[in-house]
CSV table of C-alpha atoms and ligand atoms in Angstrom, one decimal:
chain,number,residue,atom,x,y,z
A,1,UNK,CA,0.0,0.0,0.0
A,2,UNK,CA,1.6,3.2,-0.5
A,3,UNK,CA,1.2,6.2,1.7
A,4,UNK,CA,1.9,9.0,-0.7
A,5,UNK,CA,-0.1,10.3,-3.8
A,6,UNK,CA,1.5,8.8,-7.3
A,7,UNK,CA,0.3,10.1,-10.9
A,8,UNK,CA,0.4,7.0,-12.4
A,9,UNK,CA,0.0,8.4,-15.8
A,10,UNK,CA,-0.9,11.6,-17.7
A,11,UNK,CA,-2.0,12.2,-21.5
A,12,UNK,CA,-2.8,15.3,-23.5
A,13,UNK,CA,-6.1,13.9,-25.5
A,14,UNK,CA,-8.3,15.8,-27.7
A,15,UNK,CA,-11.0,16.5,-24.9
A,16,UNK,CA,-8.1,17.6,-22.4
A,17,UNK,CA,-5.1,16.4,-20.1
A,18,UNK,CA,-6.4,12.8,-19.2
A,19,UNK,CA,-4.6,11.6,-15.9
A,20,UNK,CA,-4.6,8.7,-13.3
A,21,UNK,CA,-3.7,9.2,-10.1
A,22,UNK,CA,-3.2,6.7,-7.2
A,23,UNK,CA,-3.7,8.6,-3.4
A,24,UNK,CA,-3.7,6.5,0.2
A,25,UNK,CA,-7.5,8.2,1.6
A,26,UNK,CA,-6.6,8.4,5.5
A,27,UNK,CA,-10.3,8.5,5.8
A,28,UNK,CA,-10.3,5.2,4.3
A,29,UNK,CA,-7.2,3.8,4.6
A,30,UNK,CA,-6.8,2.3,1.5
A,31,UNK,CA,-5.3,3.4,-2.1
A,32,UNK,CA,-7.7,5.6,-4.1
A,33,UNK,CA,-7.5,5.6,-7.6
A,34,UNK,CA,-8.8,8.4,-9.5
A,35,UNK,CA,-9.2,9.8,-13.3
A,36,UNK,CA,-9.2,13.5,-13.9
A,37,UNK,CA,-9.5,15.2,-17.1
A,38,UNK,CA,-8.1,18.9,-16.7
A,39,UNK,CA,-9.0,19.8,-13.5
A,40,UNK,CA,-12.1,18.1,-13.3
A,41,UNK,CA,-12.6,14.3,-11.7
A,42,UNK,CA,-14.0,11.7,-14.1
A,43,UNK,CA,-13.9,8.8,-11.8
A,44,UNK,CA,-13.0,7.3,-8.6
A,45,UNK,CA,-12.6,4.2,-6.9
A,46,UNK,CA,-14.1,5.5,-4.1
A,47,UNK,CA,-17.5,6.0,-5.7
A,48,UNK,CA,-18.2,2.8,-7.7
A,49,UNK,CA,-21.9,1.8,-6.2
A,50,UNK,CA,-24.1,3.7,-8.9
A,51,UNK,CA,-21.2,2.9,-11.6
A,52,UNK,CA,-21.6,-1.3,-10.7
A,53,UNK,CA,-26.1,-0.2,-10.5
A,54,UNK,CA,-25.8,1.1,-14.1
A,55,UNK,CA,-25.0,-3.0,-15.2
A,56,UNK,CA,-27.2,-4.5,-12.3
A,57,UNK,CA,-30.2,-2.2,-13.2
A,58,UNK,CA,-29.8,-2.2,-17.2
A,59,UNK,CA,-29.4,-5.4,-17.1
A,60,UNK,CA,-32.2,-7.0,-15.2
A,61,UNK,CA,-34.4,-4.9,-17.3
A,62,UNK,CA,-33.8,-8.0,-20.1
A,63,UNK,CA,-35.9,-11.1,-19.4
A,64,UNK,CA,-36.2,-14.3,-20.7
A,65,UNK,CA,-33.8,-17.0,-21.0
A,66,UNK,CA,-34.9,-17.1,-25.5
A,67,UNK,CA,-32.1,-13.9,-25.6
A,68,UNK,CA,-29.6,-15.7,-24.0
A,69,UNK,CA,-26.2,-15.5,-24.4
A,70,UNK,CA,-26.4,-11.2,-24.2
A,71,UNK,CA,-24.4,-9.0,-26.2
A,72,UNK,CA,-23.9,-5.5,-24.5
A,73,UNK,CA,-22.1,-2.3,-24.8
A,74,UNK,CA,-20.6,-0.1,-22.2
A,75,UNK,CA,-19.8,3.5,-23.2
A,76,UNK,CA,-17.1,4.7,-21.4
A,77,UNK,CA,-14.4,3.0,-19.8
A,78,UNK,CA,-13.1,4.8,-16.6
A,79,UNK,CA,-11.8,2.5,-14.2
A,80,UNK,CA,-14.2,-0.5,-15.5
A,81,UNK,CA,-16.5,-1.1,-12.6
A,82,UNK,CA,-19.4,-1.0,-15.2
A,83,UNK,CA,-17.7,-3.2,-17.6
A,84,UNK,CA,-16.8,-5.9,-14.3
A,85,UNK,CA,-20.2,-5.8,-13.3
A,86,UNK,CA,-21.7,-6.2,-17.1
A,87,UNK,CA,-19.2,-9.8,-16.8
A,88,UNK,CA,-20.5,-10.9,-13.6
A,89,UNK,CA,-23.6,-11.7,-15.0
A,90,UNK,CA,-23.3,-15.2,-17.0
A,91,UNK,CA,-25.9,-14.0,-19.2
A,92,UNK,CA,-23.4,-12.3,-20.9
A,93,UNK,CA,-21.9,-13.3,-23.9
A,94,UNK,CA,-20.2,-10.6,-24.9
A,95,UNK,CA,-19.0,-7.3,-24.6
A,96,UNK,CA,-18.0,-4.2,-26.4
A,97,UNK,CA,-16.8,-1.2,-24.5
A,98,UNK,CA,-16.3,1.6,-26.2
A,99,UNK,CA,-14.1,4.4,-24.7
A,100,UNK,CA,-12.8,7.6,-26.4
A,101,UNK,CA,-9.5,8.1,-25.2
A,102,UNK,CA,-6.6,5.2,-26.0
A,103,UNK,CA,-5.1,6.1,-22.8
A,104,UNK,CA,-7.4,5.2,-20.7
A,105,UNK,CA,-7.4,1.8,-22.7
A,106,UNK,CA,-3.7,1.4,-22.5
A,107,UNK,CA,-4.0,1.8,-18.4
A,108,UNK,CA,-6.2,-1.1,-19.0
A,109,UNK,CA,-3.6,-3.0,-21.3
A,110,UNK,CA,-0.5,-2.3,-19.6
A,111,UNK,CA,-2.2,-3.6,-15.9
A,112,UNK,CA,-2.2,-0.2,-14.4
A,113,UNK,CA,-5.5,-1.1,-12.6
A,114,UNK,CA,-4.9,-4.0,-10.9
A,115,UNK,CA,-8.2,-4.5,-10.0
A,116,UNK,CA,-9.7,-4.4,-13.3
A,117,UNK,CA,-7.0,-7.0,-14.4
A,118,UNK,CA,-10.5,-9.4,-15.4
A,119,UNK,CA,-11.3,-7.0,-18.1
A,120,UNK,CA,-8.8,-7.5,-20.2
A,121,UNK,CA,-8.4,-11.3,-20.0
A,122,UNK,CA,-12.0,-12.4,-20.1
A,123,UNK,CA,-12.6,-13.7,-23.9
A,124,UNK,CA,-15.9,-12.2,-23.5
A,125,UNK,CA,-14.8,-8.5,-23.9
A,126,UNK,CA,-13.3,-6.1,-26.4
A,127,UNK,CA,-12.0,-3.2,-25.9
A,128,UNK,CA,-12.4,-0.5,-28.5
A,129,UNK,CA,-11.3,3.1,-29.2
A,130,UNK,CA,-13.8,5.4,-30.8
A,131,UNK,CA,-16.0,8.0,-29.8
A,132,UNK,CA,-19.2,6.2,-28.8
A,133,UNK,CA,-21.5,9.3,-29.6
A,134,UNK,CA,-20.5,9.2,-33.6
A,135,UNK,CA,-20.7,5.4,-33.2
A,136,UNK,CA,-24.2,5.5,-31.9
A,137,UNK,CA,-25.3,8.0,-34.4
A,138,UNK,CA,-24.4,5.2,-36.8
A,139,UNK,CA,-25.8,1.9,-38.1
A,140,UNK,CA,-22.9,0.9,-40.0
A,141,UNK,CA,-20.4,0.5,-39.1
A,142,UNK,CA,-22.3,0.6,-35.4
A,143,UNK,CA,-20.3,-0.1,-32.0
A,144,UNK,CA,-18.6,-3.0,-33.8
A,145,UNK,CA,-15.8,-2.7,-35.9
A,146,UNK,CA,-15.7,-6.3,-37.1
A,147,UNK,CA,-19.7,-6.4,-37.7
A,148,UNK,CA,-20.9,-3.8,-39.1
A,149,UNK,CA,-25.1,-3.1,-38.6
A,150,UNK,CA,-24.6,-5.5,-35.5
A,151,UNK,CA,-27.6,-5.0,-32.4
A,152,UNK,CA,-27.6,-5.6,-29.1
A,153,UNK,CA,-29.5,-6.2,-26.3
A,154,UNK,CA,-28.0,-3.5,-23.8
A,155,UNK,CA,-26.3,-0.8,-24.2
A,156,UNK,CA,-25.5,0.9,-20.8
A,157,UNK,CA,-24.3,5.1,-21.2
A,158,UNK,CA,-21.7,6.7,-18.2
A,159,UNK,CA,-19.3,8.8,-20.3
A,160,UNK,CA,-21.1,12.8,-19.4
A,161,UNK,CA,-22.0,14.0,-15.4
A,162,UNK,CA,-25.4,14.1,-16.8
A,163,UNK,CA,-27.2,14.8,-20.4
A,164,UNK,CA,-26.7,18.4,-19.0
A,165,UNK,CA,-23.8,19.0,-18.2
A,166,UNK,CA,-21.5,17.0,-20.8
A,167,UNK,CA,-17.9,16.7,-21.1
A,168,UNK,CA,-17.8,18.0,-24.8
A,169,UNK,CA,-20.5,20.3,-26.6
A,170,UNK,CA,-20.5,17.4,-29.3
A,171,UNK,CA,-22.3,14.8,-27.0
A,172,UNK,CA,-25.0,17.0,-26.5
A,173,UNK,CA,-27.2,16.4,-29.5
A,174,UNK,CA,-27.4,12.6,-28.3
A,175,UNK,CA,-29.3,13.1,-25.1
A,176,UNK,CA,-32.1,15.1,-27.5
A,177,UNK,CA,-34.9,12.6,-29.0
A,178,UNK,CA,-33.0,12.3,-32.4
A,179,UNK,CA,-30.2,11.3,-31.2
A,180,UNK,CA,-31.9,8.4,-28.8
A,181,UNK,CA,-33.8,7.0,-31.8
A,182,UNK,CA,-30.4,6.6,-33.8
A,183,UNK,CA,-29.2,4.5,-30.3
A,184,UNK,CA,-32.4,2.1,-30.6
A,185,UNK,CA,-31.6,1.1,-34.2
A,186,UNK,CA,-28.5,-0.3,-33.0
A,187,UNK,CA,-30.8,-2.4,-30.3
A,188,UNK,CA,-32.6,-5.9,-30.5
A,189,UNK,CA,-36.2,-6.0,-30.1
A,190,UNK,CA,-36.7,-5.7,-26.3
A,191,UNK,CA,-33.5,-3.8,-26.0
A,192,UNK,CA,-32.3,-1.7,-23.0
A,193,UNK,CA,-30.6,1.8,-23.1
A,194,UNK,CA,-29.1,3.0,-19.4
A,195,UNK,CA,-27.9,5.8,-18.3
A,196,UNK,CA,-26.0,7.3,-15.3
A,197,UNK,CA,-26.0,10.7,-14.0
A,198,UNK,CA,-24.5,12.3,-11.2
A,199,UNK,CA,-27.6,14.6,-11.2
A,200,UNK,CA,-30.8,13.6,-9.1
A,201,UNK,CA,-33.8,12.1,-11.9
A,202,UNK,CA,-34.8,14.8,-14.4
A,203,UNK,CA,-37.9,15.3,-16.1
A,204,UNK,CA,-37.1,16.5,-18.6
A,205,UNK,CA,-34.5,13.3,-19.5
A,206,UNK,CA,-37.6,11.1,-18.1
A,207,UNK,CA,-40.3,12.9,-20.5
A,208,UNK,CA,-37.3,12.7,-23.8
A,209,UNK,CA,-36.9,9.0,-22.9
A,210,UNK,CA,-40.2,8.3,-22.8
A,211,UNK,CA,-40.9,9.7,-26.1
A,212,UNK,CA,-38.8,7.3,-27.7
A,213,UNK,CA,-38.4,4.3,-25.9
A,214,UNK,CA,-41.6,2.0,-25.0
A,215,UNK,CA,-41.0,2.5,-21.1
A,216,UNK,CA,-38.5,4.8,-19.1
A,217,UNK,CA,-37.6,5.1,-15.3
A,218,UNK,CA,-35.3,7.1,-13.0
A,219,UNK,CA,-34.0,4.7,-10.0
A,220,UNK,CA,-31.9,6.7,-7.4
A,221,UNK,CA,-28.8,4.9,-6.5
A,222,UNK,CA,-27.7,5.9,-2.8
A,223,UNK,CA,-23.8,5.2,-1.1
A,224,UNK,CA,-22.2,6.3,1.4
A,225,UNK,CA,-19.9,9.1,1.0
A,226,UNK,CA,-16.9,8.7,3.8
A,227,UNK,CA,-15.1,12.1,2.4
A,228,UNK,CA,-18.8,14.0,3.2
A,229,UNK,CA,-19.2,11.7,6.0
A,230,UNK,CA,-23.0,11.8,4.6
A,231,UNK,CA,-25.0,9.8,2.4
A,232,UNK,CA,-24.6,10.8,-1.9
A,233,UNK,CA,-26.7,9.6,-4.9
A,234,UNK,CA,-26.7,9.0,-8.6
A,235,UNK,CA,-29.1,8.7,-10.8
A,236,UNK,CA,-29.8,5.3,-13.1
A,237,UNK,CA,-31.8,5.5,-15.4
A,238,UNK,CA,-33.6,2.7,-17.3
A,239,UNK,CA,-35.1,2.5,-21.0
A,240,UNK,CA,-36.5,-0.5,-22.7
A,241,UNK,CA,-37.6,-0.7,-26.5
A,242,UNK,CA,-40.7,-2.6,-25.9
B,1,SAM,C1,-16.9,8.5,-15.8
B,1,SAM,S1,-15.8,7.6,-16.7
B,1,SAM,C2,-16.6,6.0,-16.8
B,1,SAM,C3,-16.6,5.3,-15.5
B,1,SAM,C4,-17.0,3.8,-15.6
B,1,SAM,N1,-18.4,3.7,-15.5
B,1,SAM,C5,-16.4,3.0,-14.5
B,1,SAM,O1,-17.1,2.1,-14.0
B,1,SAM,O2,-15.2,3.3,-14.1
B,1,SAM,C6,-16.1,8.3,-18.4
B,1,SAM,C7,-15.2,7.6,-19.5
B,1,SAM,O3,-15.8,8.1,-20.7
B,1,SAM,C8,-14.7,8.3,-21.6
B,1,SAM,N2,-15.1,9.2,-22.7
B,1,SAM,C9,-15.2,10.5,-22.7
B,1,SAM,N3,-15.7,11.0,-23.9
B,1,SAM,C10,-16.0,9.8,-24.6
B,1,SAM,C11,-16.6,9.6,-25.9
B,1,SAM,N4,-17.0,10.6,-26.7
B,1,SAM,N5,-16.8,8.3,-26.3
B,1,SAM,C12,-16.4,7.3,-25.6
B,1,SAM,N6,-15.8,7.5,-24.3
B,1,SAM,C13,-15.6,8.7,-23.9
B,1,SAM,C14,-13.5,8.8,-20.7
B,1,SAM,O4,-12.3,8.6,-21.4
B,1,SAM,C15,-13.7,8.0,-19.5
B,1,SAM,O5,-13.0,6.8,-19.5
């Protein structure tokens, strides 16, 4: 364990400086890792409840044994407590998680996480660089490079804060109804779209889900919060095509 704060790694990228930091938490006790891009925190392995919810919820939204093995997509990598929890279910057959930034890939790859180490050798998941909004805005070649026009049965969202307040001006347009009824082209009949917010449930994102998606609903995700010393929550939210 080490007692002193380490940046592990650190990457201009074209959305800003992209960094991984490892801390010791005396609140804690235990190593914190954390991704920051600029100034701002993108992640933390302190706060991975409503991160690990966003794959528990999404994916107990898809019933019946007939769509078995599932095929899912996570966008947006971070430290990969969404894409461990997507594996844990043995529904899963695979998985495609698609994360903007190589570096963030690479600190995957070159076992800078130990604790995501499963990742990258379960056969079940791929890891792929690209930009998941243009992806999603695109049938072909879709969210998988090797087949194009290929659906799925989940495809679970935490790359922004919240559809408001978005890392880049371009990811806006997808969190409008236009750009959530490109997504559901790209899903199976029965499909499921989640989505995780650090904001509390909007409804304004509840009334735009519900006009294009066949059902639409905001769980609140609570966890403690030992640097508050207070309860925190995130918002999951949960869209299904029929
Ligand atoms: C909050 S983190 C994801 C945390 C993740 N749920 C976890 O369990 O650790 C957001 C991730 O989205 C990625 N990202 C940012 N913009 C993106 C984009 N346009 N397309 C795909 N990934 C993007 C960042 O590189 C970062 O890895």
């Amino acid at each position: 364990m080490s007692r002193r704060f380490e940046e592990l790694d650190w990457q201009p990228s074209p959305i800003g400086e992209i960094s991984l930091r490892r801390r010791f938490d005396p609140a804690v006790k235990v190593d914190v890792y954390e991704i920051k891009l600029d100034d701002e925190f993108l992640m933390s392995s302190l706060f991975t409840v409503a991160e690990i919810e966003l794959a528990r919820l999404g994916l107990a939204a898809l019933t019946g044994a007939d769509r078995e093995p599932l095929d899912v997509v996570v966008g947006g990598l971070g430290l990969g407590y969404t894409a461990q929890a997507v594996l844990d279910d043995p529904r899963v057959g695979s998985l495609i998680v698609v994360d903007k930034l190589g570096a963030v890939i690479g600190w995957h790859r070159r076992g800078l996480l130990p604790f995501a180490r499963l990742l990258t050798e379960d056969p079940r998941c791929r890891l792929v660089e690209g930009d998941f909004f243009a992806l999603a805005g695109s049938d072909e070649p879709g969210f998988d490079p090797d087949r194009p026009g290929r659906r799925f049965d989940a495809v679970l969202l935490d790359i922004d804060h919240s559809p408001s307040q978005v890392l880049h001006p371009s990811h806006a347009a997808f969190y409008r109804s236009a750009g959530l009824r490109q997504l559901t082209g790209q899903l199976r009949p029965g499909g499921v779209f989640a989505l995780w917010s650090n904001d509390p449930p909007d409804d304004a994102v509840l009334a735009t889900l519900d006009e294009v998606f066949a059902t639409a609903r905001a769980h609140v995700v609570t966890f403690a919060n030992p640097i508050q010393g207070r309860q925190s929550a995130n918002t999951v939210y949960v869209a299904t095509t029929t």
